[in-house]
Amino acid sequence: MLSTVRIGMVGAGAVAARHLRTLLAMDGVEVAAVADPALERAKELAAEAGAAVYPNHMELLEAERLDAVYICVPPFAHGAPELAVIDAGLPMFVEKPVAIDQETAAAIAARLAGRSLVTCTGYHWRWLDIFDRAAALLADRPARLVQCWWLDKVPPPPWWLRRDGSGGQTIEQTTHVLDAARGLAGDVTEAHAFGAGAATADDIHDVSVASLRFASGAVGTVASTCLLPRLHRAGVQVVADGLSLELSETELVVEVDGRRDGWTADGDARPRPDRDFVAAVRGDEDRIRVPWPEAYRTHLLACAITRSADEGRPVPVPEGSGEPQGGAPVDRGRTDG
Ligand SMILES: NC(=O)c1ccc[n+]([C@@H]2O[C@H](COP(=O)([O-])OP(=O)(O)OC[C@H]3O[C@@H](n4cnc5c(N)ncnc54)[C@H](O)[C@@H]3O)[C@@H](O)[C@H]2O)c1
């Protein structure tokens, strides 16, 4: 059992600041170092913790004796930090999405395979009490129809609107509800998507839709846009036999057998992954709900939707369990409805 958990942060932006403040409020946690090529940002954040500052993850890993590393970089910067942290044998907390594309994520998955490292990701919707309630309701009435939506504004980071910065809205943002949908209805095997609004190959789609086929036989849809002045709607609706439930980050509305009920989330779920990650690193029970390999499977779904919209054809969603990462066209010779 570790009495003090020494943590290094890679990335010193908005989400790193949130994690750092959550960590500093815990007993027995020290944020020892912060690395960011934007040194002024790194210094400012490190000052809150009395931490050392480094320009990159390599120098941080070389100089510090750490128990765990947080990787809070934009989508385009994933890959090298994870590989180095895995090689160092350290537990890692990785912010979503786990990469900008499928290839980078697959390389991390391959390096992680067979290692028993503690990992956790920022897919905090799965830590909501109302997520648990929704999952319990579906235990004996399996999901048949799943509708996901993320209708929002363009977030502030300058990298967000570029394809080579964020990977696009589905990969960067809608991924939260895709993860919740997977948690409630299981894996998706096939996606067929359409997107619009990208004037150049570097742009992201500002509107997109997708149809999904789940392994269970359920079917689903996803709608995303960043055209609005503020967050309008982000959530998942699941229909099962005689039941409809609608989950957002704050509320669950359920209609079952003609009766309607609502619940408000019991609080902000965002600090809960930090709590469970630190506990697992310390040697307590591992209660992490979305470790890296599970987040990888959500990312593969987001990548398949994005690729389908780009290529104008249905694409299979890889399982993320080591099989070839292809994306061959789906055989449309026979359909089963
Ligand atoms: N779980 C959530 O709800 C949640 C909320 C906000 C952001 N995020 C995710 O966190 C990630 C970061 O978002 P943000 O809002 O903090 O972005 P940001 O732009 O505010 O900060 C990113 C920081 O990473 C730094 N950086 C870039 N490349 C780096 C590298 N190779 N090594 C170290 N640092 C590097 C940048 O200089 C910048 O300071 C995004 O992927 C975003 O989706 C998740």
CSV table of C-alpha atoms and ligand atoms in Angstrom, one decimal:
chain,number,residue,atom,x,y,z
A,1,MET,CA,0.0,0.0,0.0
A,2,LEU,CA,1.4,3.4,-1.0
A,3,SER,CA,1.1,6.1,1.7
A,4,THR,CA,1.7,8.9,-0.8
A,5,VAL,CA,0.9,8.6,-4.5
A,6,ARG,CA,3.3,10.7,-6.6
A,7,ILE,CA,1.7,11.8,-9.9
A,8,GLY,CA,3.1,13.4,-13.0
A,9,MET,CA,0.8,15.4,-15.4
A,10,VAL,CA,1.4,15.4,-19.1
A,11,GLY,CA,-0.5,18.4,-20.6
A,12,ALA,CA,-1.3,21.5,-18.5
A,13,GLY,CA,-4.6,22.7,-20.2
A,14,ALA,CA,-8.1,23.1,-19.0
A,15,VAL,CA,-8.8,19.4,-18.2
A,16,ALA,CA,-5.4,18.9,-16.6
A,17,ALA,CA,-6.2,21.8,-14.2
A,18,ARG,CA,-9.4,20.2,-13.2
A,19,HIS,CA,-7.7,16.8,-12.5
A,20,LEU,CA,-4.9,18.5,-10.6
A,21,ARG,CA,-7.3,20.4,-8.3
A,22,THR,CA,-9.3,17.1,-7.7
A,23,LEU,CA,-6.0,15.3,-6.9
A,24,LEU,CA,-4.8,18.1,-4.5
A,25,ALA,CA,-8.0,17.8,-2.5
A,26,MET,CA,-7.3,14.1,-1.8
A,27,ASP,CA,-5.3,12.9,1.2
A,28,GLY,CA,-2.0,11.2,0.4
A,29,VAL,CA,-1.6,12.5,-3.2
A,30,GLU,CA,1.2,14.6,-4.5
A,31,VAL,CA,1.3,16.1,-7.9
A,32,ALA,CA,5.1,16.1,-8.3
A,33,ALA,CA,5.6,17.3,-11.9
A,34,VAL,CA,3.9,18.9,-14.9
A,35,ALA,CA,5.0,18.6,-18.5
A,36,ASP,CA,3.8,20.8,-21.4
A,37,PRO,CA,5.6,22.3,-24.4
A,38,ALA,CA,3.7,25.5,-23.5
A,39,LEU,CA,6.0,26.1,-20.6
A,40,GLU,CA,4.1,29.1,-19.2
A,41,ARG,CA,1.0,27.0,-18.9
A,42,ALA,CA,3.0,24.2,-17.3
A,43,LYS,CA,4.6,26.7,-14.8
A,44,GLU,CA,1.2,28.2,-13.9
A,45,LEU,CA,-0.4,24.9,-13.2
A,46,ALA,CA,2.7,23.4,-11.4
A,47,ALA,CA,2.7,26.5,-9.1
A,48,GLU,CA,-0.7,25.3,-7.7
A,49,ALA,CA,1.0,22.1,-6.5
A,50,GLY,CA,4.6,23.1,-5.9
A,51,ALA,CA,5.4,20.7,-8.7
A,52,ALA,CA,8.5,20.6,-11.0
A,53,VAL,CA,8.1,21.7,-14.7
A,54,TYR,CA,9.3,19.9,-17.8
A,55,PRO,CA,8.8,20.7,-21.5
A,56,ASN,CA,7.9,17.1,-22.5
A,57,HIS,CA,6.9,13.7,-21.1
A,58,MET,CA,10.4,12.2,-21.8
A,59,GLU,CA,12.2,14.6,-19.4
A,60,LEU,CA,9.5,14.2,-16.8
A,61,LEU,CA,9.7,10.4,-16.9
A,62,GLU,CA,13.5,10.5,-16.8
A,63,ALA,CA,13.8,13.0,-13.9
A,64,GLU,CA,11.0,11.9,-11.6
A,65,ARG,CA,10.2,8.9,-9.5
A,66,LEU,CA,6.5,8.6,-10.0
A,67,ASP,CA,3.7,6.2,-9.1
A,68,ALA,CA,1.3,7.2,-11.9
A,69,VAL,CA,1.0,9.6,-14.9
A,70,TYR,CA,-2.0,11.6,-16.1
A,71,ILE,CA,-2.1,12.2,-19.9
A,72,CYS,CA,-4.3,15.2,-20.6
A,73,VAL,CA,-3.2,16.2,-24.1
A,74,PRO,CA,-5.4,17.1,-27.1
A,75,PRO,CA,-6.3,14.2,-29.4
A,76,PHE,CA,-3.5,14.9,-31.8
A,77,ALA,CA,-0.8,14.5,-29.1
A,78,HIS,CA,-1.7,11.0,-27.9
A,79,GLY,CA,0.6,8.1,-28.8
A,80,ALA,CA,4.2,8.9,-27.7
A,81,PRO,CA,3.3,9.8,-24.1
A,82,GLU,CA,1.3,6.5,-23.6
A,83,LEU,CA,4.0,4.3,-25.1
A,84,ALA,CA,6.6,5.9,-22.9
A,85,VAL,CA,4.5,5.5,-19.8
A,86,ILE,CA,3.7,1.9,-20.6
A,87,ASP,CA,7.4,1.2,-21.2
A,88,ALA,CA,8.2,2.8,-17.8
A,89,GLY,CA,5.7,0.4,-16.3
A,90,LEU,CA,3.6,3.1,-14.7
A,91,PRO,CA,-0.2,3.3,-14.2
A,92,MET,CA,-1.8,5.9,-16.5
A,93,PHE,CA,-5.0,8.0,-16.5
A,94,VAL,CA,-5.7,9.1,-20.1
A,95,GLU,CA,-8.3,11.7,-21.0
A,96,LYS,CA,-10.7,10.9,-23.8
A,97,PRO,CA,-10.5,10.4,-26.7
A,98,VAL,CA,-7.6,7.9,-26.3
A,99,ALA,CA,-6.2,9.1,-29.7
A,100,ILE,CA,-7.0,11.1,-32.8
A,101,ASP,CA,-7.3,8.0,-35.0
A,102,GLN,CA,-7.5,4.2,-35.0
A,103,GLU,CA,-3.9,3.6,-35.9
A,104,THR,CA,-2.4,5.5,-33.0
A,105,ALA,CA,-4.8,3.8,-30.6
A,106,ALA,CA,-4.1,0.4,-32.0
A,107,ALA,CA,-0.3,0.9,-31.4
A,108,ILE,CA,-1.0,1.8,-27.8
A,109,ALA,CA,-3.4,-1.2,-27.4
A,110,ALA,CA,-0.6,-3.5,-28.7
A,111,ARG,CA,1.9,-2.1,-26.3
A,112,LEU,CA,-0.5,-2.4,-23.4
A,113,ALA,CA,-1.6,-6.0,-24.2
A,114,GLY,CA,-0.4,-8.5,-21.7
A,115,ARG,CA,0.7,-5.9,-19.2
A,116,SER,CA,-1.2,-5.7,-15.9
A,117,LEU,CA,-1.0,-1.9,-15.5
A,118,VAL,CA,-3.7,0.1,-13.8
A,119,THR,CA,-5.4,2.3,-16.4
A,120,CYS,CA,-8.3,4.7,-16.2
A,121,THR,CA,-9.9,7.2,-18.6
A,122,GLY,CA,-12.1,10.3,-18.4
A,123,TYR,CA,-15.4,8.7,-19.6
A,124,HIS,CA,-17.0,9.8,-16.4
A,125,TRP,CA,-20.7,9.3,-17.5
A,126,ARG,CA,-20.3,5.6,-16.5
A,127,TRP,CA,-19.7,6.8,-12.9
A,128,LEU,CA,-23.1,8.5,-12.7
A,129,ASP,CA,-25.5,7.0,-10.2
A,130,ILE,CA,-28.2,7.5,-12.8
A,131,PHE,CA,-26.2,5.5,-15.3
A,132,ASP,CA,-26.2,2.6,-12.8
A,133,ARG,CA,-30.0,3.0,-12.4
A,134,ALA,CA,-30.4,2.9,-16.2
A,135,ALA,CA,-28.2,-0.2,-16.5
A,136,ALA,CA,-30.2,-1.9,-13.8
A,137,LEU,CA,-33.5,-1.2,-15.6
A,138,LEU,CA,-32.1,-2.8,-18.7
A,139,ALA,CA,-30.8,-5.9,-17.0
A,140,ASP,CA,-34.0,-7.9,-17.6
A,141,ARG,CA,-35.3,-5.9,-20.6
A,142,PRO,CA,-32.5,-5.7,-23.1
A,143,ALA,CA,-32.0,-2.6,-25.2
A,144,ARG,CA,-33.6,-2.8,-28.7
A,145,LEU,CA,-33.3,0.8,-30.0
A,146,VAL,CA,-30.6,3.3,-29.0
A,147,GLN,CA,-30.5,7.0,-29.9
A,148,CYS,CA,-27.5,9.1,-29.2
A,149,TRP,CA,-27.1,12.8,-29.7
A,150,TRP,CA,-24.6,15.6,-29.0
A,151,LEU,CA,-25.9,19.0,-30.2
A,152,ASP,CA,-23.6,21.7,-29.0
A,153,LYS,CA,-21.4,24.7,-29.8
A,154,VAL,CA,-17.7,24.7,-30.9
A,155,PRO,CA,-15.6,24.3,-27.7
A,156,PRO,CA,-12.9,26.9,-27.1
A,157,PRO,CA,-9.5,25.0,-27.8
A,158,PRO,CA,-8.0,26.2,-31.1
A,159,TRP,CA,-7.2,22.6,-32.2
A,160,TRP,CA,-10.9,21.6,-32.0
A,161,LEU,CA,-12.2,22.6,-35.5
A,162,ARG,CA,-9.3,21.0,-37.3
A,163,ARG,CA,-9.4,17.3,-38.4
A,164,ASP,CA,-5.7,17.0,-37.6
A,165,GLY,CA,-6.3,18.5,-34.2
A,166,SER,CA,-9.4,16.8,-32.8
A,167,GLY,CA,-10.3,14.0,-35.2
A,168,GLY,CA,-13.8,15.6,-35.5
A,169,GLN,CA,-16.8,16.0,-33.3
A,170,THR,CA,-17.7,12.3,-33.1
A,171,ILE,CA,-14.2,11.3,-32.0
A,172,GLU,CA,-13.7,14.2,-29.6
A,173,GLN,CA,-17.1,14.9,-28.1
A,174,THR,CA,-19.9,12.6,-29.1
A,175,THR,CA,-17.6,9.8,-27.9
A,176,HIS,CA,-18.9,10.4,-24.3
A,177,VAL,CA,-22.4,9.3,-25.3
A,178,LEU,CA,-21.1,6.5,-27.5
A,179,ASP,CA,-19.4,5.2,-24.4
A,180,ALA,CA,-22.5,5.5,-22.4
A,181,ALA,CA,-24.5,3.7,-25.1
A,182,ARG,CA,-21.9,0.9,-25.2
A,183,GLY,CA,-22.2,0.6,-21.4
A,184,LEU,CA,-26.0,0.3,-21.6
A,185,ALA,CA,-26.5,-1.7,-24.8
A,186,GLY,CA,-23.2,-3.5,-25.6
A,187,ASP,CA,-20.8,-3.4,-28.5
A,188,VAL,CA,-21.6,-2.1,-32.0
A,189,THR,CA,-20.6,-4.2,-35.0
A,190,GLU,CA,-21.4,-1.9,-37.9
A,191,ALA,CA,-21.9,1.8,-38.6
A,192,HIS,CA,-23.1,3.7,-41.6
A,193,ALA,CA,-22.7,7.5,-41.3
A,194,PHE,CA,-23.2,10.7,-43.3
A,195,GLY,CA,-21.6,14.0,-42.5
A,196,ALA,CA,-21.7,17.5,-44.0
A,197,GLY,CA,-20.3,20.9,-43.6
A,198,ALA,CA,-16.6,20.1,-44.2
A,199,ALA,CA,-15.4,22.6,-46.9
A,200,THR,CA,-11.8,21.1,-47.0
A,201,ALA,CA,-10.2,17.8,-46.0
A,202,ASP,CA,-8.9,19.5,-42.9
A,203,ASP,CA,-12.3,20.6,-41.7
A,204,ILE,CA,-14.6,18.5,-39.5
A,205,HIS,CA,-18.2,17.8,-40.2
A,206,ASP,CA,-20.4,20.3,-38.4
A,207,VAL,CA,-23.4,18.0,-38.8
A,208,SER,CA,-23.4,14.2,-38.9
A,209,VAL,CA,-25.7,11.2,-38.5
A,210,ALA,CA,-25.0,7.5,-38.2
A,211,SER,CA,-27.0,4.2,-38.1
A,212,LEU,CA,-25.6,1.5,-35.8
A,213,ARG,CA,-26.1,-2.2,-35.5
A,214,PHE,CA,-25.3,-3.7,-32.1
A,215,ALA,CA,-24.0,-7.2,-31.5
A,216,SER,CA,-27.1,-7.9,-29.5
A,217,GLY,CA,-29.3,-7.2,-32.5
A,218,ALA,CA,-30.3,-3.8,-31.2
A,219,VAL,CA,-30.2,-0.9,-33.7
A,220,GLY,CA,-29.3,2.7,-33.1
A,221,THR,CA,-28.7,6.2,-34.4
A,222,VAL,CA,-26.2,9.0,-33.6
A,223,ALA,CA,-26.7,12.7,-34.4
A,224,SER,CA,-24.0,15.3,-33.8
A,225,THR,CA,-23.6,19.0,-34.5
A,226,CYS,CA,-21.5,21.9,-33.3
A,227,LEU,CA,-23.6,24.6,-35.0
A,228,LEU,CA,-25.4,25.9,-31.9
A,229,PRO,CA,-24.5,28.8,-29.6
A,230,ARG,CA,-24.5,26.5,-26.5
A,231,LEU,CA,-25.0,22.9,-25.4
A,232,HIS,CA,-28.5,22.1,-26.4
A,233,ARG,CA,-28.8,18.3,-25.8
A,234,ALA,CA,-26.3,15.5,-25.1
A,235,GLY,CA,-27.5,12.1,-24.1
A,236,VAL,CA,-28.7,8.6,-24.9
A,237,GLN,CA,-32.3,7.3,-25.2
A,238,VAL,CA,-32.7,3.5,-25.0
A,239,VAL,CA,-36.0,1.7,-25.8
A,240,ALA,CA,-36.6,-1.8,-24.6
A,241,ASP,CA,-39.8,-3.9,-24.4
A,242,GLY,CA,-42.3,-1.6,-22.7
A,243,LEU,CA,-39.6,0.8,-21.5
A,244,SER,CA,-38.0,4.1,-22.6
A,245,LEU,CA,-35.1,5.7,-20.7
A,246,GLU,CA,-33.4,9.0,-21.5
A,247,LEU,CA,-30.0,9.6,-19.9
A,248,SER,CA,-28.1,12.9,-19.8
A,249,GLU,CA,-25.1,13.9,-17.7
A,250,THR,CA,-27.6,15.3,-15.1
A,251,GLU,CA,-30.9,13.5,-15.4
A,252,LEU,CA,-32.6,10.2,-16.1
A,253,VAL,CA,-36.2,10.1,-17.4
A,254,VAL,CA,-37.8,6.7,-17.5
A,255,GLU,CA,-41.2,5.6,-18.8
A,256,VAL,CA,-42.0,2.0,-18.0
A,257,ASP,CA,-45.3,0.3,-18.6
A,258,GLY,CA,-46.9,3.7,-19.1
A,259,ARG,CA,-45.5,5.3,-15.9
A,260,ARG,CA,-43.1,8.2,-16.1
A,261,ASP,CA,-40.4,8.9,-13.4
A,262,GLY,CA,-37.3,11.2,-13.3
A,263,TRP,CA,-34.1,11.3,-11.3
A,264,THR,CA,-31.4,14.0,-11.0
A,265,ALA,CA,-27.8,12.8,-10.8
A,266,ASP,CA,-26.5,12.8,-7.2
A,267,GLY,CA,-23.6,15.1,-8.0
A,268,ASP,CA,-20.8,15.8,-10.4
A,269,ALA,CA,-19.3,12.5,-11.6
A,270,ARG,CA,-16.1,14.0,-13.0
A,271,PRO,CA,-14.0,13.5,-9.9
A,272,ARG,CA,-15.0,9.9,-9.4
A,273,PRO,CA,-12.6,8.4,-12.0
A,274,ASP,CA,-9.7,10.2,-10.2
A,275,ARG,CA,-10.8,8.8,-6.9
A,276,ASP,CA,-11.0,5.2,-8.2
A,277,PHE,CA,-7.7,5.5,-10.2
A,278,VAL,CA,-5.8,6.8,-7.1
A,279,ALA,CA,-7.3,4.0,-5.0
A,280,ALA,CA,-6.3,1.3,-7.5
A,281,VAL,CA,-2.8,2.8,-7.8
A,282,ARG,CA,-2.5,2.9,-4.0
A,283,GLY,CA,-3.3,-0.9,-3.9
A,284,ASP,CA,-7.0,-0.7,-2.8
A,285,GLU,CA,-9.8,-2.4,-4.7
A,286,ASP,CA,-9.8,-1.7,-8.4
A,287,ARG,CA,-13.3,-0.1,-9.1
A,288,ILE,CA,-12.3,1.6,-12.3
A,289,ARG,CA,-15.3,1.5,-14.7
A,290,VAL,CA,-13.6,2.5,-17.9
A,291,PRO,CA,-10.0,1.3,-18.1
A,292,TRP,CA,-8.0,2.1,-21.2
A,293,PRO,CA,-9.0,-1.1,-23.2
A,294,GLU,CA,-12.7,-0.3,-22.7
A,295,ALA,CA,-12.2,3.3,-23.8
A,296,TYR,CA,-10.3,1.9,-26.8
A,297,ARG,CA,-13.4,0.0,-27.9
A,298,THR,CA,-15.5,3.2,-27.7
A,299,HIS,CA,-12.8,5.0,-29.7
A,300,LEU,CA,-13.0,2.2,-32.4
A,301,LEU,CA,-16.7,2.9,-32.7
A,302,ALA,CA,-16.1,6.7,-33.0
A,303,CYS,CA,-13.4,6.1,-35.7
A,304,ALA,CA,-15.7,3.7,-37.6
A,305,ILE,CA,-18.5,6.3,-37.7
A,306,THR,CA,-16.0,9.0,-38.8
A,307,ARG,CA,-14.6,6.7,-41.5
A,308,SER,CA,-18.0,5.7,-42.8
A,309,ALA,CA,-19.0,9.4,-43.1
A,310,ASP,CA,-15.8,10.1,-45.0
A,311,GLU,CA,-16.0,7.1,-47.3
A,312,GLY,CA,-19.8,7.0,-47.8
A,313,ARG,CA,-20.1,3.3,-47.1
A,314,PRO,CA,-21.1,1.1,-44.1
A,315,VAL,CA,-18.0,-0.1,-42.2
A,316,PRO,CA,-17.6,-2.8,-39.6
A,317,VAL,CA,-16.5,-1.8,-36.1
A,318,PRO,CA,-13.4,-3.8,-35.0
A,319,GLU,CA,-13.7,-5.6,-31.6
A,320,GLY,CA,-10.5,-4.1,-30.2
A,321,SER,CA,-9.3,-7.5,-29.0
A,322,GLY,CA,-6.3,-7.9,-31.2
A,323,GLU,CA,-7.9,-8.8,-34.5
A,324,PRO,CA,-6.7,-7.1,-37.7
A,325,GLN,CA,-7.8,-3.4,-37.8
A,326,GLY,CA,-9.1,-3.4,-41.3
A,327,GLY,CA,-12.4,-1.6,-42.1
A,328,ALA,CA,-13.2,-3.6,-45.2
A,329,PRO,CA,-16.6,-2.7,-46.8
A,330,VAL,CA,-19.6,-4.5,-45.2
A,331,ASP,CA,-21.0,-7.3,-47.5
A,332,ARG,CA,-24.4,-6.0,-48.5
A,333,GLY,CA,-25.3,-9.2,-50.5
A,334,ARG,CA,-27.8,-10.3,-47.8
A,335,THR,CA,-29.5,-8.4,-45.1
A,336,ASP,CA,-31.4,-9.7,-42.1
A,337,GLY,CA,-33.6,-6.6,-41.6
B,1,LIG,N1,-13.6,14.1,-19.7
B,1,LIG,C1,-14.0,15.3,-20.0
B,1,LIG,O1,-15.2,15.6,-19.7
B,1,LIG,C2,-13.1,16.3,-20.6
B,1,LIG,C3,-13.4,17.7,-20.5
B,1,LIG,C4,-12.5,18.5,-21.1
B,1,LIG,C5,-11.5,18.0,-22.0
B,1,LIG,N2,-11.3,16.7,-22.1
B,1,LIG,C6,-10.3,16.1,-23.0
B,1,LIG,O2,-9.0,16.5,-22.6
B,1,LIG,C7,-8.1,16.7,-23.7
B,1,LIG,C8,-7.5,18.1,-23.4
B,1,LIG,O3,-8.5,19.1,-23.4
B,1,LIG,P1,-8.2,20.5,-22.8
B,1,LIG,O4,-9.5,21.2,-22.8
B,1,LIG,O5,-7.4,20.4,-21.6
B,1,LIG,O6,-7.2,21.1,-24.0
B,1,LIG,P2,-6.3,22.4,-23.9
B,1,LIG,O7,-6.0,22.8,-25.2
B,1,LIG,O8,-6.8,23.4,-22.8
B,1,LIG,O9,-4.9,21.8,-23.2
B,1,LIG,C9,-4.1,20.9,-23.8
B,1,LIG,C10,-2.7,21.1,-23.4
B,1,LIG,O10,-1.9,20.0,-23.8
B,1,LIG,C11,-0.7,20.6,-24.2
B,1,LIG,N3,0.0,19.6,-25.1
B,1,LIG,C12,-0.1,19.5,-26.5
B,1,LIG,N4,0.8,18.5,-26.9
B,1,LIG,C13,1.4,18.1,-25.8
B,1,LIG,C14,2.4,17.0,-25.6
B,1,LIG,N5,2.9,16.3,-26.6
B,1,LIG,N6,2.8,16.8,-24.3
B,1,LIG,C15,2.4,17.6,-23.3
B,1,LIG,N7,1.4,18.5,-23.4
B,1,LIG,C16,0.9,18.8,-24.7
B,1,LIG,C17,-1.0,21.9,-24.9
B,1,LIG,O11,0.1,22.7,-24.9
B,1,LIG,C18,-2.1,22.4,-23.9
B,1,LIG,O12,-1.5,23.1,-22.8
B,1,LIG,C19,-9.0,16.7,-24.9
B,1,LIG,O13,-8.8,15.5,-25.6
B,1,LIG,C20,-10.4,16.8,-24.4
B,1,LIG,O14,-11.3,16.0,-25.2
B,1,LIG,C21,-12.1,15.8,-21.5
